[in-house]
mmCIF file of C-alpha atoms in Angstrom:
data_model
loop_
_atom_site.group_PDB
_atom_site.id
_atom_site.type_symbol
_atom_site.label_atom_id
_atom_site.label_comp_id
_atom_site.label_asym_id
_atom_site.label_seq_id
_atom_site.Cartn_x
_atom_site.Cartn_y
_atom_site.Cartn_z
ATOM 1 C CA UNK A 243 -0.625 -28.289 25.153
ATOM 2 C CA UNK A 244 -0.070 -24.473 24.826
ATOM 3 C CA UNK A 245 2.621 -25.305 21.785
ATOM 4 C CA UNK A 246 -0.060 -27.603 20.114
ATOM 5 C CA UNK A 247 -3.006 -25.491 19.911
ATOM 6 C CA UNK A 248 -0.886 -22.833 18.645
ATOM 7 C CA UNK A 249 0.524 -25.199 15.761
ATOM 8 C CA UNK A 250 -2.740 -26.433 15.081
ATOM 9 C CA UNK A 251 -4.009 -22.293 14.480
ATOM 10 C CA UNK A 252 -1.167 -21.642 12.495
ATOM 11 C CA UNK A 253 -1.975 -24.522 9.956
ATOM 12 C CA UNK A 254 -5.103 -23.591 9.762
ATOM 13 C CA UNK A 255 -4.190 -20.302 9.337
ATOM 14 C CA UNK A 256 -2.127 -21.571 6.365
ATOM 15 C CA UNK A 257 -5.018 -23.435 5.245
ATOM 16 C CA UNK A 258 -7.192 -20.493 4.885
ATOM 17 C CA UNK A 259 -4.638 -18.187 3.123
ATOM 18 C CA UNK A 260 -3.947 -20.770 0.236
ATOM 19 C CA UNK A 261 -7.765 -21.190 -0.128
ATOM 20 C CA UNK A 262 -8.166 -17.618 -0.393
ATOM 21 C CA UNK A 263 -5.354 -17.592 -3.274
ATOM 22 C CA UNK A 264 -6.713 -20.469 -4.732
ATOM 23 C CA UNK A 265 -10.203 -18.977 -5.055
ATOM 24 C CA UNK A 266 -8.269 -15.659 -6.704
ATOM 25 C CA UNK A 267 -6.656 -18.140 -9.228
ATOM 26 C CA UNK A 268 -9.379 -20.140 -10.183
ATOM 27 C CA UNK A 269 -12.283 -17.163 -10.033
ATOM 28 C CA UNK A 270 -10.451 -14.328 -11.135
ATOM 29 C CA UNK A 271 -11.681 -11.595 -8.883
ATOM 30 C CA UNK A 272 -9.539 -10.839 -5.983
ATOM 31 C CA UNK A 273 -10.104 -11.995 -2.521
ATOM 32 C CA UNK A 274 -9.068 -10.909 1.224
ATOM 33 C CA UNK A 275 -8.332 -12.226 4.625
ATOM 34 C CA UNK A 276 -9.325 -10.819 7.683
ATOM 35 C CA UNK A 277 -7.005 -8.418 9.427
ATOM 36 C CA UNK A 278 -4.038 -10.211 10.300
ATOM 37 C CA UNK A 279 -1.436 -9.553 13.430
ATOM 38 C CA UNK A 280 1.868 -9.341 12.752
ATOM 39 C CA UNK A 281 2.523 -12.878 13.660
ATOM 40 C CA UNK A 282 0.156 -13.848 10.598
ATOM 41 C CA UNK A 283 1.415 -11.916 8.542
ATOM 42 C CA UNK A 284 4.824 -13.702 9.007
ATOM 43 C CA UNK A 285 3.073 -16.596 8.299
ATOM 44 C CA UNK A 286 1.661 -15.467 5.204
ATOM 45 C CA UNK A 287 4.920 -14.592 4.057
ATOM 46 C CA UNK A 288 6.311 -17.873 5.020
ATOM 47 C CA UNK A 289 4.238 -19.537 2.102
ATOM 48 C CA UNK A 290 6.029 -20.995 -0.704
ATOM 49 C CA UNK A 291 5.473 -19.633 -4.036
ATOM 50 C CA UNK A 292 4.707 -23.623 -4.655
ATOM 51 C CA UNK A 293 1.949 -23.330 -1.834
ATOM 52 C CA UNK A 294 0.042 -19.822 -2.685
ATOM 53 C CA UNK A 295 -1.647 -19.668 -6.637
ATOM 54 C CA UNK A 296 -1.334 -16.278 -6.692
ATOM 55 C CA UNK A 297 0.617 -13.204 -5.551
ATOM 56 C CA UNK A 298 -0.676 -11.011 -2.757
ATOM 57 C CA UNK A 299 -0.658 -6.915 -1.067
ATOM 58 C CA UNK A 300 -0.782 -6.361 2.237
ATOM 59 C CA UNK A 301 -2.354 -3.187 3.683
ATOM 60 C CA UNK A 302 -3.967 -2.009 6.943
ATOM 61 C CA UNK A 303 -4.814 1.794 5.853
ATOM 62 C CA UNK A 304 -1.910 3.838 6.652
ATOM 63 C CA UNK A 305 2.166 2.982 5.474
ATOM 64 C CA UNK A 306 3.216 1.063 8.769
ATOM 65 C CA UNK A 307 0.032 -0.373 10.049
ATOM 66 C CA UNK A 308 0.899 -3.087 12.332
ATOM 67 C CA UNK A 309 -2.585 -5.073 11.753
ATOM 68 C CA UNK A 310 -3.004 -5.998 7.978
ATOM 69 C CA UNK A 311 -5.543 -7.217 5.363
ATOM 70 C CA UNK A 312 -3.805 -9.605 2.603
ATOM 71 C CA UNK A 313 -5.357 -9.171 -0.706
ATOM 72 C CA UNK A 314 -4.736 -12.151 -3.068
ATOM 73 C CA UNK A 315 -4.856 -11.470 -6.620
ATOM 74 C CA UNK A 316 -5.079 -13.088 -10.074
ATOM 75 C CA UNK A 317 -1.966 -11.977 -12.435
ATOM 76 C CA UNK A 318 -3.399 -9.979 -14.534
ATOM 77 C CA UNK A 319 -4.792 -7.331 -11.543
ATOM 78 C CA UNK A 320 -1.653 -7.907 -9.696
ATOM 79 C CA UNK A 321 0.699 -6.425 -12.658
ATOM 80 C CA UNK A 322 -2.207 -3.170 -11.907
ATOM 81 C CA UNK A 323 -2.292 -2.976 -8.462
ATOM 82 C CA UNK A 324 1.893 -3.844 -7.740
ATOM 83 C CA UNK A 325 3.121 0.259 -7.812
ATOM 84 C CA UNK A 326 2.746 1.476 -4.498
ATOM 85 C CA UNK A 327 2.052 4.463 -5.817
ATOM 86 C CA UNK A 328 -1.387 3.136 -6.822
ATOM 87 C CA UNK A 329 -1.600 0.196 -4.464
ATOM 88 C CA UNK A 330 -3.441 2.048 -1.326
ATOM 89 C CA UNK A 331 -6.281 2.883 -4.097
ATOM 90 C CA UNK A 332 -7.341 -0.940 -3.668
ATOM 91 C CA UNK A 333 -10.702 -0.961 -2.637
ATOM 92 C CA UNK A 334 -9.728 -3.454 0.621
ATOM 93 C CA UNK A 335 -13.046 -4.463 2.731
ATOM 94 C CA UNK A 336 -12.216 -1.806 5.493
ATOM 95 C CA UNK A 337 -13.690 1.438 6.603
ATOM 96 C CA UNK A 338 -12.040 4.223 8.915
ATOM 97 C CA UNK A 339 -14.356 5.546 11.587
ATOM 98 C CA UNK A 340 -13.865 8.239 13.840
ATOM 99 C CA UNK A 341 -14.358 7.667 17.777
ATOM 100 C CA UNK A 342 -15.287 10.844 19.458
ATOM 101 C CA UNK A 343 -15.934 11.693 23.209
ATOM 102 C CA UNK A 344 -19.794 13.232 22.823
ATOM 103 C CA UNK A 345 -18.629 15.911 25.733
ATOM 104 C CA UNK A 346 -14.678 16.288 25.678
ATOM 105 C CA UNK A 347 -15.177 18.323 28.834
ATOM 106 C CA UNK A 348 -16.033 15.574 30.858
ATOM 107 C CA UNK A 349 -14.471 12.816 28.904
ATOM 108 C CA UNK A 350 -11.906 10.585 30.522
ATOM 109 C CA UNK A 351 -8.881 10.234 29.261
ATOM 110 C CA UNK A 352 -9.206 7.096 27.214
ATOM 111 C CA UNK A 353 -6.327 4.687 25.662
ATOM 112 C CA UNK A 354 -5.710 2.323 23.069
ATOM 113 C CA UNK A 355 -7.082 -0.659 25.454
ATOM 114 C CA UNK A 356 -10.047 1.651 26.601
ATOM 115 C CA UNK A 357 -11.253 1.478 22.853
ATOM 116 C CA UNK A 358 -10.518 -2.130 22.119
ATOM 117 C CA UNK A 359 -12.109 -3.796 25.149
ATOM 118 C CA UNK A 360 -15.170 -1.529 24.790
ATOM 119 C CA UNK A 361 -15.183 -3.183 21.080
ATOM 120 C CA UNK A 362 -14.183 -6.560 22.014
ATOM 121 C CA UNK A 363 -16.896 -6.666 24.761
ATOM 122 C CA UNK A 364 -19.675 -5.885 21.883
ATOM 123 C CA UNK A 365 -19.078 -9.470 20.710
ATOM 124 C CA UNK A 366 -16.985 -8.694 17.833
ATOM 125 C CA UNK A 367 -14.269 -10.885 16.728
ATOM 126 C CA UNK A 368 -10.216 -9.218 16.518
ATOM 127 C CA UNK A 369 -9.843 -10.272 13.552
ATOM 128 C CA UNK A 370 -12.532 -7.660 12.047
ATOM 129 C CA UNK A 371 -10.658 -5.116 13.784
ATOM 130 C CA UNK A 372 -7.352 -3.509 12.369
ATOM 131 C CA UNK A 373 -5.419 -0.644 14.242
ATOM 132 C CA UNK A 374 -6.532 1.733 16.713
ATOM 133 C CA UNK A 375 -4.739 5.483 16.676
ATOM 134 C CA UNK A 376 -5.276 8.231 19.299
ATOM 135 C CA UNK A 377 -5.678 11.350 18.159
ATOM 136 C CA UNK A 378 -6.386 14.480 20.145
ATOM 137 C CA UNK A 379 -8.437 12.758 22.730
ATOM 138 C CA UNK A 380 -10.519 10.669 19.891
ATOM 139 C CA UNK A 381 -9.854 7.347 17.865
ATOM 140 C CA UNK A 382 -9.431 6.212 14.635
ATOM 141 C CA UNK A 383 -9.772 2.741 14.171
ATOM 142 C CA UNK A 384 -10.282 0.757 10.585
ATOM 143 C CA UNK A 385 -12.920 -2.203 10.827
ATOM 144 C CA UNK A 386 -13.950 -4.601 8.521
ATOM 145 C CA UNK A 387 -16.729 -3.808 6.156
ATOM 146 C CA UNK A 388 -19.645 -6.664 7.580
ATOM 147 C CA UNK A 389 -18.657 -4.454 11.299
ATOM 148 C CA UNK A 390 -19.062 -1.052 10.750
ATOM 149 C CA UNK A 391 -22.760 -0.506 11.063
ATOM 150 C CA UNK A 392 -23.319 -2.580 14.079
ATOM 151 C CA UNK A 393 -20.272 -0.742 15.255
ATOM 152 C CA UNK A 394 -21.948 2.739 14.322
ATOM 153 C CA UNK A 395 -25.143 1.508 16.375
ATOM 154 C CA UNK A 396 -23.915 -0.288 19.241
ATOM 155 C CA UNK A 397 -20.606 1.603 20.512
ATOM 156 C CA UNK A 398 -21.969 4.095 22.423
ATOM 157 C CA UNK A 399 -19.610 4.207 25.918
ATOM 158 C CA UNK A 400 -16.017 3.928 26.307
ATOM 159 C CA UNK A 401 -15.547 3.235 29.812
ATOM 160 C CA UNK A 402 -17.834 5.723 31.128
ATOM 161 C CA UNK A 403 -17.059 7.958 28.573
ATOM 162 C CA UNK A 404 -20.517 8.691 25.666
ATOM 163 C CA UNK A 405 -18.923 8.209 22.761
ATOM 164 C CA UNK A 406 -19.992 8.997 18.791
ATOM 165 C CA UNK A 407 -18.614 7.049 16.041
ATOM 166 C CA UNK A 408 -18.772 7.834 11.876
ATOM 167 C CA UNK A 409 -17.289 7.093 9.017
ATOM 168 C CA UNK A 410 -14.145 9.204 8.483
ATOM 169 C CA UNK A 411 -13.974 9.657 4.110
ATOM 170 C CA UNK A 412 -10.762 7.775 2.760
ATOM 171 C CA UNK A 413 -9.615 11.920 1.853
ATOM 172 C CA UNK A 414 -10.370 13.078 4.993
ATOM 173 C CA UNK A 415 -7.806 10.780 6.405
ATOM 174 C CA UNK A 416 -3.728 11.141 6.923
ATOM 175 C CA UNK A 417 -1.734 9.807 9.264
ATOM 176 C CA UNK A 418 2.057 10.780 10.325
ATOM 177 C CA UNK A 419 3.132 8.314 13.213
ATOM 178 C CA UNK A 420 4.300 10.100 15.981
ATOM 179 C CA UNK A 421 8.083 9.735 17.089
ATOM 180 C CA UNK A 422 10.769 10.327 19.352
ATOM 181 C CA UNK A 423 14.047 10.521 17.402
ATOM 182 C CA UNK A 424 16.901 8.790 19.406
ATOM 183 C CA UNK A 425 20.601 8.913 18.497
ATOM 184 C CA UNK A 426 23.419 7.223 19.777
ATOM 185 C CA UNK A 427 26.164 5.070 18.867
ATOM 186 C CA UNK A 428 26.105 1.092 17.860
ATOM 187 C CA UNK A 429 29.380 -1.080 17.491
ATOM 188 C CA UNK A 430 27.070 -2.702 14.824
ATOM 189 C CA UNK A 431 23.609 -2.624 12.893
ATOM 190 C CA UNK A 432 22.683 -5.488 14.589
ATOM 191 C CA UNK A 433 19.418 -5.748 15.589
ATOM 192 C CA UNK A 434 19.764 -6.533 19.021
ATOM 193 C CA UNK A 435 22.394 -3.657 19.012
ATOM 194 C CA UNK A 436 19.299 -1.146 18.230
ATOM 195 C CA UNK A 437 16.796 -2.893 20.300
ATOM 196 C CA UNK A 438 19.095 -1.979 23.003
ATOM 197 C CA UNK A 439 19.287 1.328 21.815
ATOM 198 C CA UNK A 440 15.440 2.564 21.109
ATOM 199 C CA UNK A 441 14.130 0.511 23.939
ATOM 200 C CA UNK A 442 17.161 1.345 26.796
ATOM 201 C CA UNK A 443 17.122 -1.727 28.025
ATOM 202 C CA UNK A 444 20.220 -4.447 28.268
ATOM 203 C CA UNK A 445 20.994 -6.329 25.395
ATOM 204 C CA UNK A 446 20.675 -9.864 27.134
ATOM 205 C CA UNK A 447 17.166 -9.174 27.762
ATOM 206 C CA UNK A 448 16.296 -8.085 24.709
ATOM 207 C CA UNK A 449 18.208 -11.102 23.164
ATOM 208 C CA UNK A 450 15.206 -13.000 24.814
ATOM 209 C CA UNK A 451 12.768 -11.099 23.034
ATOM 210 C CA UNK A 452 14.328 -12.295 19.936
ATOM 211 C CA UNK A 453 14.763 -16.140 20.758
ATOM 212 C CA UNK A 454 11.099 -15.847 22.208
ATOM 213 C CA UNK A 455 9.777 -15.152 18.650
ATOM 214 C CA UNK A 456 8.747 -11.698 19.542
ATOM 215 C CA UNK A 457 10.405 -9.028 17.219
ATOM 216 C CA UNK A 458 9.475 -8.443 13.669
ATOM 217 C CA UNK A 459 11.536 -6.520 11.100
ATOM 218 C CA UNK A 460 9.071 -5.527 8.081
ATOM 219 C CA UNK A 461 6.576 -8.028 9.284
ATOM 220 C CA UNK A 462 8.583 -10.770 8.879
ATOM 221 C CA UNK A 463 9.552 -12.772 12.385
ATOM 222 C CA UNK A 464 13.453 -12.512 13.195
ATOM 223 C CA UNK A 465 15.186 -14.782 15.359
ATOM 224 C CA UNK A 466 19.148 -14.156 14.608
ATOM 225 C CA UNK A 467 20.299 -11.317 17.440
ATOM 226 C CA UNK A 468 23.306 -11.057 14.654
ATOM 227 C CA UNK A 469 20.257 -9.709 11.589
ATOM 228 C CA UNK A 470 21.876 -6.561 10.178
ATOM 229 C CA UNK A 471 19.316 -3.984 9.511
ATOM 230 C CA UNK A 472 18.637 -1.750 6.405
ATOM 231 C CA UNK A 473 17.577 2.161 6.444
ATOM 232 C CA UNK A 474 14.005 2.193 6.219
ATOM 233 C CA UNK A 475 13.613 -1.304 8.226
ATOM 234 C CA UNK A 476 10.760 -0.799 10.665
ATOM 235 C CA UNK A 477 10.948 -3.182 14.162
ATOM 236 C CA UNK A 478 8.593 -4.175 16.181
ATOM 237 C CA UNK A 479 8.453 -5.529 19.572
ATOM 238 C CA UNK A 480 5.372 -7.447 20.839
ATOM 239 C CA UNK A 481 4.413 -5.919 24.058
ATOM 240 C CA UNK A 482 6.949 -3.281 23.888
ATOM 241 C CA UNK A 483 6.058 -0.769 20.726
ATOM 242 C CA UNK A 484 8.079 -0.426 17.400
ATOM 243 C CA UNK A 485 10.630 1.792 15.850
ATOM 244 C CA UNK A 486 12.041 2.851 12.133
ATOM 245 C CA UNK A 487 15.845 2.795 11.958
ATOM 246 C CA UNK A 488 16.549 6.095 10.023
ATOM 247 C CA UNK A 489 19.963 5.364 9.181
ATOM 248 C CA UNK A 490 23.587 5.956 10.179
ATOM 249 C CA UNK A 491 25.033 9.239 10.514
ATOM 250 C CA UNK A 492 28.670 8.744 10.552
ATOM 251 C CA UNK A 493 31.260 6.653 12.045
ATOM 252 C CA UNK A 494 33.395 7.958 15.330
ATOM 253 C CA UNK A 495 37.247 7.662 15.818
ATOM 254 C CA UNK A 496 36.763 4.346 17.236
ATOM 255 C CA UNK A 497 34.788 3.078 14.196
ATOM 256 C CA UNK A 498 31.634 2.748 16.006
ATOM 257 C CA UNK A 499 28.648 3.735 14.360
ATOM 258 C CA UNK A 500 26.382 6.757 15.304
ATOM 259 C CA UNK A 501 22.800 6.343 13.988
ATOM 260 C CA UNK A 502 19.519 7.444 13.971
ATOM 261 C CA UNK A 503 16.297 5.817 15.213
ATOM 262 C CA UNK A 504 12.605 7.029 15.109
ATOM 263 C CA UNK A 505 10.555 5.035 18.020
ATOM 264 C CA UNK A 506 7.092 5.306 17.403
ATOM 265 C CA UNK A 507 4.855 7.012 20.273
#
């Protein structure tokens, strides 16, 4: 039953994604989907160039956001909007607001599912929501457009933290990810060769984790244990975090591979 109902929300998934692209085509003004997990997103990438009308961007307000908008656009704004260097200047339907412990002196010390279950028990839906960073003992969180003034009014506590939340301006806003940078050695790039390696865990289990439709490279669902990575390929693990593999280093005597990995914090 589980298998079904999940079939039946991917297809309609599908369904909305080619409407969006077909209103794009046919209307000429660009269109977006909610935010999208990365499980979506592999969807949406999964769509024939036969089944979408148009081409699309993905972007979720920082390089590497794991929770993504799609926009679709008509050809002519797509040949604009393609550079990267100008693509994160697309005005998506998103704001960033800051989330800020009224008296840090007695404020708890608050995580990632502190802030979403305060927002998901305000009645708003997770797709309207994209990521959630900590910072300094605040949040920064990117919500959709039709959210952010209920959110402003109505997300006052964090646990039983007071909280204050405003809009943080687009240039106000830059975001490194935070890393630990892990080296070691790999008889291969294989990907369940650096799973085992950022993660220190066996690579049986982790083989699971790929066969169980659960690791991502780029946003894009892997299920070979044998996929050969690039430099630059981010991974993530659902449940478990993600990583960038930085690249090889050099080779040992015994021809095995000594690279580097950055493992998001």
């Amino acid at each position: 039953m589980q298998n079904d109902n999940q079939h039946k929300e991917e297809q309609l998934l599908k369904k909305r994604l080619i409407e969006l692209s077909r209103l794009a085509y046919q209307r000429e003004f660009i269109t977006y989907s909610n935010f999208l997990n990365l499980n979506e997103i592999h969807i949406l990438h999964s769509l024939s160039k036969e089944e979408l009308y148009t081409k699309y961007i993905v972007f979720g307000g920082y390089d590497a956001a794991e929770r993504q908008m799609a926009a679709f656009l008509p050809d002519a704004l797509y040949l604009r909007w393609k550079d990267p260097e100008v693509r994160n200047q697309l005005p998506f339907p998103f704001y960033v607001l800051s989330v800020t412990p009224l008296h840090q002196k007695y404020a708890e010390v608050l995580t990632h599912r502190d802030y979403l279950g305060a927002i998901l028990n305000l009645g708003i839906e997770r797709s309207k929501i994209g990521d959630i960073l900590i910072e300094d003992g605040s949040a920064v969180l990117f919500i959709h457009e039709s959210m952010k003034t209920f959110l402003e009014e109505e997300l006052t506590r964090v646990k039983h933290t007071a909280v204050h939340v405003q809009e943080k301006a687009e240039q106000e806003f830059s975001y490194v990810p935070k890393y630990d940078e892990i080296k070691g050695t790999v008889a291969s790039v294989r990907l369940d060769s650096l799973l085992s390696l950022a993660f220190s865990s066996s690579r049986t289990r982790l083989r699971t984790l790929i066969e169980d439709a659960k690791v991502f490279v780029n946003g894009r669902l892997v299920t070979s244990n044998g996929y050969q990575l690039n430099e630059g390929d981010i991974v993530s693990v659902r449940g478990m975090g993600k990583f960038l593999y930085a690249g090889e280093l050099s080779k040992t005597r015994k021809n095995r591979i000594y690279v580097v990995i950055h493992k998001y914090i």
